[in-house]
XYZ file of C-alpha atoms in Angstrom:
722
model
C -42.042 -99.577 190.812
C -38.350 -98.890 190.206
C -37.367 -95.242 190.260
C -35.688 -93.771 187.158
C -32.072 -92.744 187.570
C -30.843 -89.415 186.475
C -28.175 -89.016 183.811
C -25.503 -88.156 186.334
C -26.362 -91.257 188.399
C -26.105 -93.408 185.274
C -22.642 -92.065 184.504
C -21.540 -92.771 188.089
C -23.159 -96.169 188.637
C -22.736 -97.703 185.170
C -19.126 -96.668 184.715
C -19.787 -94.390 181.757
C -18.256 -91.290 183.256
C -14.897 -90.300 181.746
C -12.063 -90.642 184.245
C -8.971 -90.129 182.059
C -6.700 -87.092 181.977
C -8.338 -85.418 178.927
C -5.517 -86.373 176.550
C -6.254 -86.509 172.805
C -6.782 -89.875 171.219
C -4.098 -89.169 168.599
C -1.115 -86.899 168.175
C -2.174 -86.111 164.598
C -3.542 -82.571 164.234
C -7.304 -82.550 163.930
C -8.532 -80.162 161.240
C -12.053 -78.919 161.808
C -14.410 -79.191 158.803
C -14.737 -76.067 156.702
C -17.891 -74.039 156.551
C -19.447 -75.031 153.206
C -21.233 -71.691 152.951
C -18.220 -69.415 153.162
C -15.185 -71.239 151.765
C -13.453 -69.796 148.686
C -10.338 -70.559 146.636
C -8.705 -68.891 143.663
C -6.598 -71.896 142.668
C -5.929 -71.885 138.876
C -8.314 -68.976 138.434
C -5.730 -66.332 137.549
C -3.331 -66.225 134.637
C -0.332 -65.630 136.889
C -0.845 -69.110 138.372
C -0.027 -70.836 135.058
C 3.604 -71.385 134.197
C 3.071 -70.539 130.551
C 1.593 -67.147 131.376
C 4.125 -66.440 134.128
C 7.065 -67.001 131.811
C 5.392 -64.919 129.142
C 4.755 -62.029 131.565
C 8.288 -62.313 132.925
C 9.699 -62.043 129.418
C 7.530 -58.989 128.750
C 8.720 -57.345 131.993
C 12.351 -58.020 131.132
C 11.799 -56.518 127.713
C 10.217 -53.407 129.218
C 13.008 -53.049 131.768
C 15.659 -53.331 129.054
C 13.957 -50.736 126.875
C 13.622 -48.381 129.884
C 17.325 -48.752 130.697
C 18.265 -48.089 127.081
C 16.072 -45.009 127.054
C 17.549 -43.675 130.306
C 21.069 -44.291 129.038
C 20.321 -42.419 125.823
C 18.860 -39.457 127.741
C 21.880 -39.334 130.066
C 24.278 -39.302 127.132
C 22.346 -36.488 125.451
C 22.428 -34.479 128.695
C 26.173 -34.918 129.067
C 26.739 -33.836 125.491
C 24.631 -30.680 126.029
C 26.594 -29.709 129.164
C 29.938 -30.380 127.468
C 31.033 -32.812 130.181
C 33.867 -35.100 129.183
C 33.574 -38.766 130.038
C 36.444 -40.990 131.020
C 38.528 -42.086 128.070
C 37.786 -45.720 128.608
C 34.064 -45.126 128.720
C 34.193 -42.860 125.664
C 36.178 -45.408 123.732
C 33.879 -48.185 124.864
C 30.711 -46.333 123.896
C 32.247 -45.294 120.574
C 33.215 -48.848 119.807
C 29.737 -50.048 120.736
C 28.111 -47.442 118.496
C 30.424 -48.304 115.624
C 29.745 -51.972 116.079
C 26.014 -51.320 116.130
C 26.262 -49.310 112.922
C 28.441 -51.887 111.199
C 26.398 -54.928 112.308
C 23.873 -55.835 109.598
C 20.274 -55.888 110.743
C 18.622 -59.290 110.359
C 15.575 -59.448 108.138
C 12.315 -60.222 109.906
C 11.731 -63.953 109.917
C 15.274 -64.882 108.905
C 15.498 -67.143 111.968
C 12.055 -68.732 111.528
C 11.567 -71.971 109.569
C 8.068 -72.507 108.150
C 6.970 -76.092 107.410
C 3.811 -77.133 105.562
C 3.592 -80.901 105.344
C 1.152 -82.431 102.842
C 0.247 -85.865 101.539
C 2.216 -85.448 98.315
C 4.466 -82.400 98.729
C 6.468 -80.760 101.492
C 6.881 -76.987 101.428
C 9.615 -75.546 103.601
C 11.492 -72.275 103.775
C 12.510 -69.328 105.916
C 9.809 -66.842 106.849
C 11.906 -64.071 105.274
C 11.824 -65.813 101.881
C 9.354 -64.983 99.147
C 8.499 -68.567 98.163
C 9.070 -71.986 99.743
C 11.087 -74.912 98.501
C 8.807 -77.709 97.304
C 9.823 -81.368 97.258
C 7.888 -84.665 97.202
C 6.967 -86.013 100.633
C 8.477 -89.435 99.874
C 11.390 -91.579 100.963
C 12.847 -94.600 99.126
C 14.262 -97.398 101.274
C 16.209 -100.497 100.315
C 13.944 -103.485 99.773
C 13.800 -106.832 98.017
C 11.203 -105.508 95.552
C 9.781 -102.145 94.548
C 6.184 -101.036 95.066
C 4.979 -102.137 91.612
C 6.499 -105.609 91.971
C 5.134 -106.007 95.478
C 1.556 -105.368 94.366
C 0.235 -107.922 91.926
C -2.671 -105.774 90.775
C -1.926 -102.663 88.713
C -3.335 -99.243 89.450
C -6.055 -98.538 88.358
C -7.300 -102.004 89.285
C -8.519 -104.010 86.292
C -10.722 -107.080 86.232
C -9.565 -110.198 84.409
C -11.205 -113.246 82.912
C -11.146 -116.623 84.638
C -8.109 -117.699 82.629
C -6.162 -114.580 83.649
C -6.419 -112.811 80.302
C -7.408 -109.123 80.286
C -11.034 -108.175 79.769
C -12.377 -105.744 77.227
C -11.770 -102.081 78.148
C -15.522 -101.467 78.546
C -15.768 -104.215 81.190
C -12.401 -104.158 82.968
C -13.532 -101.723 85.685
C -16.795 -103.417 86.567
C -20.441 -102.629 85.869
C -20.739 -99.910 88.534
C -18.026 -97.743 87.014
C -19.397 -98.317 83.516
C -22.874 -97.278 84.606
C -21.675 -94.113 86.355
C -19.382 -93.157 83.489
C -22.129 -93.634 80.910
C -24.559 -91.583 83.003
C -22.042 -88.746 83.386
C -21.427 -88.734 79.620
C -25.169 -88.485 78.936
C -25.656 -85.715 81.506
C -22.785 -83.709 80.035
C -24.217 -84.036 76.553
C -27.624 -82.787 77.748
C -26.019 -79.854 79.596
C -23.976 -78.857 76.564
C -27.067 -78.880 74.352
C -28.906 -76.707 76.851
C -26.026 -74.227 76.643
C -26.204 -74.267 72.820
C -22.856 -75.975 72.423
C -22.286 -78.046 69.348
C -21.756 -81.781 69.892
C -20.996 -84.424 67.299
C -23.148 -87.558 67.609
C -20.264 -89.946 66.901
C -17.567 -88.318 69.049
C -17.003 -91.408 71.201
C -16.663 -93.658 68.168
C -14.066 -91.323 66.670
C -12.002 -91.440 69.875
C -12.230 -95.224 70.279
C -11.435 -95.982 66.634
C -8.419 -93.662 66.604
C -6.996 -94.991 69.883
C -7.433 -98.587 68.769
C -5.259 -98.293 65.685
C -2.575 -95.856 66.834
C 0.911 -97.266 67.447
C 3.775 -95.598 69.334
C 6.761 -94.028 67.625
C 10.214 -94.944 68.932
C 12.666 -92.088 69.488
C 16.331 -92.721 70.173
C 17.812 -91.184 73.295
C 20.077 -88.708 71.482
C 17.062 -87.337 69.597
C 15.038 -86.728 72.772
C 15.760 -83.193 74.030
C 13.596 -83.698 77.182
C 15.194 -86.942 78.329
C 15.072 -87.629 82.043
C 18.120 -87.703 84.306
C 17.562 -90.816 86.379
C 19.038 -91.170 89.855
C 22.239 -93.185 89.731
C 22.790 -95.662 92.547
C 26.450 -95.612 93.685
C 28.475 -98.715 94.465
C 27.828 -98.274 98.181
C 24.074 -97.890 97.903
C 22.582 -95.639 100.617
C 19.915 -96.965 102.954
C 17.398 -94.335 101.855
C 16.933 -91.599 99.239
C 14.592 -88.658 99.741
C 12.520 -86.286 97.618
C 12.667 -85.841 93.858
C 15.660 -88.153 93.570
C 13.566 -90.959 95.086
C 10.940 -90.576 92.343
C 13.663 -90.779 89.678
C 15.139 -94.077 90.876
C 14.737 -96.621 88.035
C 12.223 -99.335 88.861
C 14.811 -101.925 87.810
C 17.559 -100.496 90.038
C 20.065 -102.753 91.750
C 19.478 -102.934 94.674
C 15.752 -102.357 94.618
C 14.184 -99.401 96.406
C 10.616 -99.134 97.647
C 8.839 -95.780 97.980
C 7.155 -94.848 101.252
C 4.760 -91.900 101.612
C 4.442 -91.103 105.357
C 1.283 -89.037 104.791
C -1.717 -90.334 102.859
C -5.133 -88.645 102.522
C -4.195 -86.073 105.165
C -3.576 -88.826 107.738
C -0.471 -90.655 108.813
C 0.046 -93.580 106.457
C -0.692 -96.486 108.775
C -1.287 -98.886 105.880
C 2.274 -99.184 104.549
C 4.051 -99.031 107.914
C 4.352 -101.674 110.592
C 5.391 -99.429 113.470
C 4.616 -95.929 114.629
C 8.295 -95.278 115.375
C 9.357 -95.981 111.797
C 6.540 -93.814 110.449
C 7.620 -90.717 112.367
C 11.273 -91.558 111.769
C 10.673 -91.199 108.031
C 8.922 -87.866 108.588
C 11.887 -86.603 110.611
C 14.383 -87.838 107.998
C 12.531 -86.024 105.213
C 12.384 -82.812 107.266
C 16.041 -83.103 108.260
C 17.150 -83.587 104.664
C 15.031 -80.632 103.529
C 16.499 -78.338 106.201
C 20.045 -79.335 105.272
C 19.740 -79.417 101.487
C 17.041 -76.834 100.749
C 17.777 -74.265 103.478
C 21.538 -74.760 103.690
C 21.561 -75.391 107.472
C 23.928 -78.341 107.295
C 25.119 -78.152 110.911
C 22.673 -79.231 113.594
C 24.423 -76.890 116.026
C 22.754 -73.962 114.233
C 19.215 -75.294 114.628
C 18.704 -74.219 118.286
C 19.019 -70.616 117.068
C 15.920 -71.008 114.858
C 12.210 -71.057 115.584
C 9.636 -73.124 113.697
C 6.089 -72.475 112.499
C 4.332 -75.746 111.670
C 1.082 -75.851 109.673
C -1.471 -78.433 110.836
C -4.871 -79.338 109.342
C -8.012 -77.572 110.529
C -9.434 -80.946 111.488
C -6.378 -82.471 113.175
C -5.638 -85.496 115.331
C -4.220 -84.540 118.720
C -1.938 -87.582 118.729
C -0.338 -86.393 115.491
C 0.153 -82.829 116.789
C 1.670 -84.042 120.060
C 4.099 -86.312 118.228
C 5.144 -83.531 115.859
C 5.694 -81.156 118.791
C 7.926 -83.693 120.512
C 9.888 -84.227 117.300
C 10.498 -80.517 116.744
C 11.510 -79.947 120.373
C 13.571 -83.045 121.039
C 15.088 -84.163 117.729
C 15.411 -80.793 115.990
C 15.902 -78.759 119.208
C 14.322 -75.603 117.843
C 14.325 -72.638 120.213
C 10.577 -72.089 119.858
C 7.696 -73.790 118.064
C 4.161 -72.665 117.255
C 1.297 -74.153 115.258
C -1.177 -72.574 112.859
C -4.196 -74.090 111.109
C -4.278 -74.340 107.321
C -7.342 -72.195 106.674
C -6.183 -69.456 109.026
C -2.775 -69.463 107.321
C -4.505 -69.159 103.934
C -6.318 -65.993 105.041
C -3.021 -64.590 106.337
C -1.428 -65.304 102.977
C -4.252 -63.730 100.987
C -4.759 -60.781 103.339
C -8.432 -61.575 104.057
C -10.088 -61.048 107.432
C -13.063 -63.316 106.714
C -13.389 -66.009 104.060
C -14.572 -69.525 103.349
C -11.324 -71.326 102.514
C -11.536 -74.361 100.218
C -8.170 -76.119 100.129
C -8.014 -78.864 97.472
C -4.828 -80.833 97.924
C -3.499 -83.977 96.309
C -5.456 -86.414 98.474
C -7.448 -84.255 100.893
C -9.907 -81.388 100.572
C -10.598 -79.186 103.578
C -13.249 -76.486 103.954
C -13.390 -73.995 106.811
C -14.868 -70.552 107.384
C -12.534 -68.021 109.001
C -13.852 -64.917 110.720
C -11.665 -62.212 112.250
C -8.625 -64.426 112.580
C -10.397 -67.479 114.025
C -11.487 -70.712 112.397
C -15.155 -71.397 113.116
C -15.054 -74.863 114.669
C -18.431 -76.128 113.486
C -17.707 -75.174 109.872
C -14.693 -77.455 109.467
C -15.054 -80.165 106.811
C -12.422 -82.703 105.782
C -13.010 -84.771 102.631
C -10.743 -87.597 101.533
C -10.240 -86.882 97.854
C -8.132 -84.509 95.797
C -6.060 -84.097 92.674
C -4.605 -87.612 92.833
C -8.122 -89.075 92.573
C -8.754 -86.958 89.478
C -5.536 -88.343 87.953
C -6.515 -91.964 88.577
C -10.068 -91.419 87.323
C -8.797 -89.734 84.167
C -6.565 -92.736 83.427
C -9.492 -95.115 84.043
C -11.699 -93.167 81.629
C -8.984 -93.118 78.983
C -8.399 -96.865 79.361
C -12.156 -97.350 79.043
C -11.900 -95.588 75.682
C -8.991 -97.761 74.470
C -6.036 -95.660 75.609
C -3.079 -96.722 73.410
C -0.717 -97.152 76.387
C -2.850 -99.842 77.992
C -0.023 -101.153 80.241
C 0.017 -97.974 82.338
C 0.388 -98.711 86.047
C 0.396 -95.855 88.541
C 2.409 -97.938 91.018
C 5.364 -97.470 88.652
C 7.194 -94.208 89.207
C 7.488 -93.119 85.586
C 3.822 -93.897 84.941
C 2.789 -91.921 88.022
C 4.727 -88.855 86.841
C 3.340 -89.302 83.312
C -0.268 -89.441 84.568
C 0.226 -86.277 86.647
C 1.631 -84.480 83.617
C -1.270 -85.604 81.405
C -3.827 -84.384 83.924
C -2.215 -80.940 84.158
C -1.971 -80.529 80.384
C -5.276 -82.035 79.261
C -8.017 -81.794 81.912
C -10.369 -78.804 81.850
C -13.640 -77.731 83.455
C -14.482 -75.398 80.588
C -17.220 -76.919 78.438
C -15.969 -74.957 75.433
C -12.866 -77.159 75.473
C -14.855 -80.406 75.305
C -14.313 -81.640 71.753
C -12.475 -84.402 69.973
C -8.816 -83.381 70.073
C -5.503 -85.088 69.428
C -2.877 -85.145 72.165
C 0.537 -86.736 72.466
C 2.944 -87.676 75.216
C 6.400 -89.201 75.554
C 6.962 -92.311 77.640
C 10.438 -92.277 79.133
C 11.701 -95.395 80.901
C 15.198 -95.921 82.268
C 17.498 -97.853 79.905
C 14.812 -97.927 77.189
C 14.259 -95.739 74.123
C 11.618 -93.038 74.371
C 8.214 -93.851 72.898
C 5.894 -91.174 71.564
C 2.162 -91.927 71.788
C -0.684 -90.088 70.102
C -4.263 -90.363 71.332
C -7.627 -88.692 71.071
C -9.831 -87.593 73.948
C -13.329 -86.160 74.097
C -15.293 -85.681 77.334
C -12.832 -87.565 79.578
C -10.897 -84.320 80.082
C -14.017 -82.781 81.663
C -15.612 -85.730 83.421
C -12.507 -86.693 85.431
C -12.421 -83.417 87.441
C -16.220 -83.633 87.653
C -15.508 -86.291 90.270
C -15.177 -83.467 92.806
C -18.948 -83.102 92.506
C -19.698 -86.817 92.053
C -17.054 -88.475 94.258
C -18.640 -91.914 93.921
C -16.730 -92.194 90.614
C -13.452 -92.179 92.580
C -11.769 -95.343 93.805
C -12.400 -95.184 97.560
C -12.119 -98.820 98.620
C -8.553 -98.569 99.995
C -8.632 -95.227 101.803
C -9.670 -96.555 105.225
C -7.298 -99.526 105.227
C -5.080 -99.554 108.299
C -6.846 -96.628 109.952
C -6.111 -96.585 113.731
C -3.736 -99.534 113.309
C -0.699 -97.706 114.734
C -1.946 -94.414 116.166
C -4.826 -94.682 118.586
C -7.469 -92.098 119.194
C -6.565 -89.333 121.629
C -8.527 -89.555 124.875
C -8.984 -87.264 127.846
C -6.770 -88.170 130.799
C -9.595 -87.634 133.299
C -12.651 -89.367 131.848
C -11.092 -91.470 129.074
C -13.409 -90.062 126.421
C -12.128 -89.185 122.905
C -11.082 -85.537 122.826
C -10.157 -84.975 119.191
C -11.832 -81.886 117.710
C -15.372 -82.283 116.398
C -17.361 -80.282 113.889
C -21.098 -80.062 113.398
C -20.666 -79.736 109.623
C -18.440 -82.831 109.453
C -20.850 -84.796 111.640
C -23.718 -83.771 109.376
C -21.881 -85.051 106.318
C -20.877 -88.318 107.980
C -24.471 -88.869 109.059
C -25.635 -88.297 105.496
C -23.102 -90.772 104.099
C -23.672 -93.437 106.758
C -25.667 -96.483 105.682
C -29.117 -96.865 107.234
C -29.747 -99.179 110.195
C -30.764 -102.709 109.322
C -34.282 -102.354 110.758
C -34.837 -98.776 109.603
C -35.271 -97.620 113.191
C -33.176 -95.474 115.513
C -33.556 -96.120 119.239
C -36.741 -98.016 118.615
C -38.437 -95.204 116.724
C -39.185 -95.444 113.039
C -37.831 -92.481 111.096
C -39.737 -90.631 108.376
C -38.628 -90.850 104.777
C -36.983 -87.459 104.895
C -34.549 -88.598 107.590
C -31.025 -89.275 106.435
C -31.024 -92.652 108.149
C -33.575 -93.789 105.576
C -31.201 -93.175 102.687
C -31.323 -96.415 100.652
C -27.612 -96.800 100.004
C -24.306 -94.996 99.741
C -24.443 -95.087 95.967
C -27.271 -92.538 96.071
C -25.159 -89.758 97.584
C -25.803 -87.395 94.617
C -29.416 -87.156 95.825
C -28.064 -84.961 98.606
C -27.731 -82.179 96.042
C -31.463 -82.409 95.375
C -31.968 -82.309 99.120
C -30.231 -78.929 99.251
C -32.512 -77.606 96.543
C -35.555 -78.839 98.471
C -34.416 -76.945 101.561
C -34.159 -73.731 99.557
C -37.737 -72.420 99.540
C -37.776 -71.147 95.964
C -40.114 -72.110 93.128
C -37.233 -73.864 91.403
C -36.511 -76.103 94.337
C -40.067 -77.024 95.284
C -41.224 -80.526 94.452
C -44.872 -81.370 93.958
C -46.215 -83.674 96.615
C -43.054 -83.304 98.723
C -43.491 -80.460 101.215
C -40.480 -78.845 102.784
C -39.672 -80.545 106.115
C -40.930 -78.570 109.077
C -37.823 -77.794 111.104
C -36.568 -74.787 112.961
C -33.755 -74.494 110.460
C -35.926 -74.537 107.346
C -35.004 -71.435 105.370
C -37.556 -69.006 104.120
C -37.528 -67.355 100.746
C -34.278 -65.524 100.348
C -33.235 -66.513 103.865
C -29.961 -67.999 105.024
C -31.143 -71.519 105.657
C -28.940 -74.500 106.192
C -28.091 -76.342 102.967
C -27.618 -79.589 104.780
C -28.583 -83.130 104.148
C -29.794 -84.512 107.404
C -32.501 -81.970 108.070
C -30.995 -80.862 111.353
C -31.248 -77.209 112.134
C -27.924 -75.465 111.772
C -25.812 -78.139 113.367
C -28.121 -78.777 116.313
C -27.462 -82.417 117.042
C -30.340 -84.693 117.876
C -29.555 -87.349 120.469
C -31.351 -90.192 118.710
C -29.399 -89.577 115.493
C -25.932 -89.178 116.944
C -23.413 -91.771 115.857
C -20.579 -92.865 118.157
C -17.053 -91.749 117.333
C -15.849 -95.325 116.886
C -18.492 -95.914 114.237
C -17.662 -92.704 112.386
C -14.067 -93.859 111.962
C -15.439 -96.517 109.626
C -17.150 -93.941 107.381
C -15.077 -92.384 104.609
C -15.827 -88.650 104.262
C -16.429 -88.450 100.527
C -19.125 -85.936 99.615
C -19.910 -83.564 96.695
C -17.722 -80.486 96.979
C -20.432 -77.906 96.251
C -22.825 -79.336 98.839
C -20.031 -79.577 101.400
C -19.154 -75.896 100.892
C -22.756 -74.834 101.466
C -22.988 -77.055 104.544
C -19.851 -75.485 105.994
C -21.076 -71.944 105.336
C -24.501 -72.692 106.805
C -22.964 -73.898 110.068
C -20.693 -70.840 110.165
C -23.511 -68.339 109.515
C -26.098 -69.987 111.798
C -29.140 -68.264 110.259
C -27.426 -64.874 110.086
C -28.327 -63.571 106.626
C -25.491 -61.043 106.577
C -22.858 -63.614 107.499
C -24.226 -66.023 104.932
C -23.820 -63.441 102.171
C -20.348 -62.482 103.384
C -19.089 -66.055 103.322
C -20.741 -66.833 99.973
C -19.079 -63.766 98.525
C -15.691 -64.634 100.019
C -15.061 -68.225 98.936
C -11.335 -68.620 98.305
C -10.093 -71.757 96.549
C -6.459 -72.723 97.132
C -4.362 -75.844 96.702
C -2.886 -77.631 93.729
C -6.059 -79.606 93.057
C -7.814 -76.406 91.947
C -5.340 -75.661 89.133
C -7.701 -77.069 86.499
C -8.647 -74.762 83.675
C -12.122 -73.294 84.237
C -12.556 -74.736 87.724
C -13.515 -71.474 89.473
C -16.369 -70.404 87.149
C -17.670 -73.977 87.062
C -17.783 -74.174 90.871
C -19.477 -70.781 90.992
C -22.133 -71.977 88.556
C -22.767 -75.121 90.605
C -23.199 -73.142 93.822
C -25.547 -70.690 92.133
C -27.711 -73.538 90.862
C -27.936 -74.979 94.380
C -28.718 -71.639 96.041
C -30.490 -69.483 93.436
C -31.656 -67.108 96.156
C -28.018 -66.074 96.726
C -26.884 -66.281 93.097
C -25.833 -62.624 93.003
C -23.782 -62.917 96.185
C -21.795 -66.068 95.354
C -18.264 -65.306 94.229
C -15.210 -67.559 93.950
C -12.038 -65.637 94.687
C -8.436 -66.352 93.819
C -5.347 -65.429 95.856
C -4.337 -61.809 95.246
C -1.156 -60.583 93.586
C -1.146 -63.577 91.222
C 0.112 -65.779 94.054
C 0.336 -69.489 93.286
C -2.633 -71.211 95.023
C -0.308 -74.019 96.088
C 1.853 -71.775 98.293
C -0.814 -69.491 99.811
C -0.969 -71.502 103.040
C 2.815 -71.512 103.425
C 2.963 -67.793 102.665
C 0.399 -67.053 105.363
C 2.334 -69.144 107.876
C 5.482 -67.170 107.043
C 3.608 -63.910 107.700
C 2.406 -65.351 111.008
C 5.972 -66.289 111.928
C 7.107 -62.666 111.632
C 4.597 -61.423 114.237
C 6.926 -61.877 117.181
C 5.603 -58.937 119.189
C 1.933 -59.923 118.949
C 2.229 -63.707 118.714
C 1.752 -65.339 122.119
C 1.545 -68.930 120.866
C 5.277 -69.693 120.864
C 6.334 -72.724 122.928
C 9.865 -72.516 124.302
C 12.153 -75.331 125.363
C 11.838 -74.471 129.063
C 8.053 -74.553 128.915
C 8.009 -77.840 127.037
C 10.478 -79.440 129.458
C 8.171 -78.653 132.372
C 4.675 -79.150 130.938
C 5.058 -81.126 127.691
C 2.210 -81.172 125.193
C -0.210 -79.932 127.878
C 1.020 -76.464 126.908
C -1.085 -76.663 123.748
C -4.202 -75.906 125.785
C -2.714 -72.544 126.824
C -0.656 -71.630 123.775
C -2.980 -72.299 120.830
C -5.059 -69.441 119.468
C -8.024 -71.791 119.169
C -9.726 -74.162 121.598
C -7.324 -77.111 121.573
């Protein structure tokens, strides 16, 4: 039996014992591993470690030091005067000259060096923060082209169907059976509602309108007899490459050379449909802003611009790519000293002087809803709908053509027809049922190089049903609004995980889920959904049933339906409670994983939803079952924007909301901007007030900060979670 060797013997006999000189294997320093239980770091955990906060604190310290020096100097001068000590002549003369200069120098008005910009789909509002009202000009640019916009598009606007041989169809059939069916249903519903309200209706009102419009002929008026003739834009011999603003809209369609209109913003988005490159799109935006600053504000020299700051209004539901591009434009091309951003709804509350409100902003092509509480927009209450006053204009023209409008050649792609349609809508449309009767109206058609024609026509319920599209948006023409979306400007993604990082809203997601078509097999993740689920909605054309859904969720005798019990959910409201008036049955914005839709898929869904239901959905997500908050927001609904300037719109909206939520009927109140302020300029006015708060506003971005950090500063400088 072989004896076992000890460890020392093994090292000696087997050659395993170390015999070197104990030198390290490498000259690189060896760092021992840290103790995982005790290590600690404060990296990026204090404000003084961020450049944005350091510069801000440094500026505050410099300001305090300057004020302390000025105070000490003033005290020393007072002491010398009390003791009767004479100062050197040079110092006395210098101080005297400084005091005289200070007295003679005029004090600048607050905000006189701040430019406020509110950029919309149809109009641009710009002005100095010290001004009372902004300058308003169309957000359009006309560029040289081989053909204008009406010649480029073969189909007129509104789109009309034609027979196989190319001849026009009858007015009752030219817009298709779907529009005819909806229009007829709306007419019948209005007649029933008017009878319930004891309003007198004539049984043959439609026939009177159609018969009169069929036989009326226009009257020709010579140019020297037309006191309201239009001054058209004259094209000089050396035609410019582009024309901006109101002058662009007044270029004759038959001009030589031809000009084509471009609208950089459409439906609250960048207009990716009419542009072929992102660079040209933002170039047009910068040209329009540059022309407005020079012509409207009088700042003709670009050398003066670095002395000014800029407050830019962005949508509540914004795209980060758009905000980053605008920030780069203002910093690089315009070289403003400082720039800050403010959201539309927050600016509206600043302009109206409200601390909390539900802001409903109805623009030309976009309607936004957001609840603001104590100077902050509630993220989950933000709603963005893609319709506005321009849709009402087009629908009104379609309804009039349906009833044999005498000017049947109207085409909204033509500039003079577009301006005429806008004027007709402002003068004729009303939401007051007392104004629904057969009335005679007239208008003047003014075309360049042609005599003026005066038309007379009759209208009945078209003046009321066209703005009713806000509450039945399926009557609007929505087929073109998603064309070109994401063609030029991609979705913003996080630099770390590559996931989309644009802002999201529970209220907007709820609406998109309600609008979305159902899955082909009626199942979600392999589970069949009950009939009350939104995924079981038969089709998009049945969106108005969402209003009935709101009434079902309100546990009142009026809203109960026999044989259809209220869905059992944690968010189901009790009698008189602040339940969620939503469509999908989810409890106060609580998302359910099996019903979530990917972001890419939601880009293919057009947010077009009844306005009254959308307002209640937004408020429900803002209140989150708090009865007091629900009543506060329902009693503080403020409607702004040019799309709300329809006669009788506010009481009509109030009546609709009360019918949907009878338990809160006494609390619902639609407010208007105070001090008789124009609803179209409330947002700009609030942004101008915000621009004057230099001492308390920490959201300014300076050139030095932008040079070092770029658009990453937005995460630290915005007052909201960017």
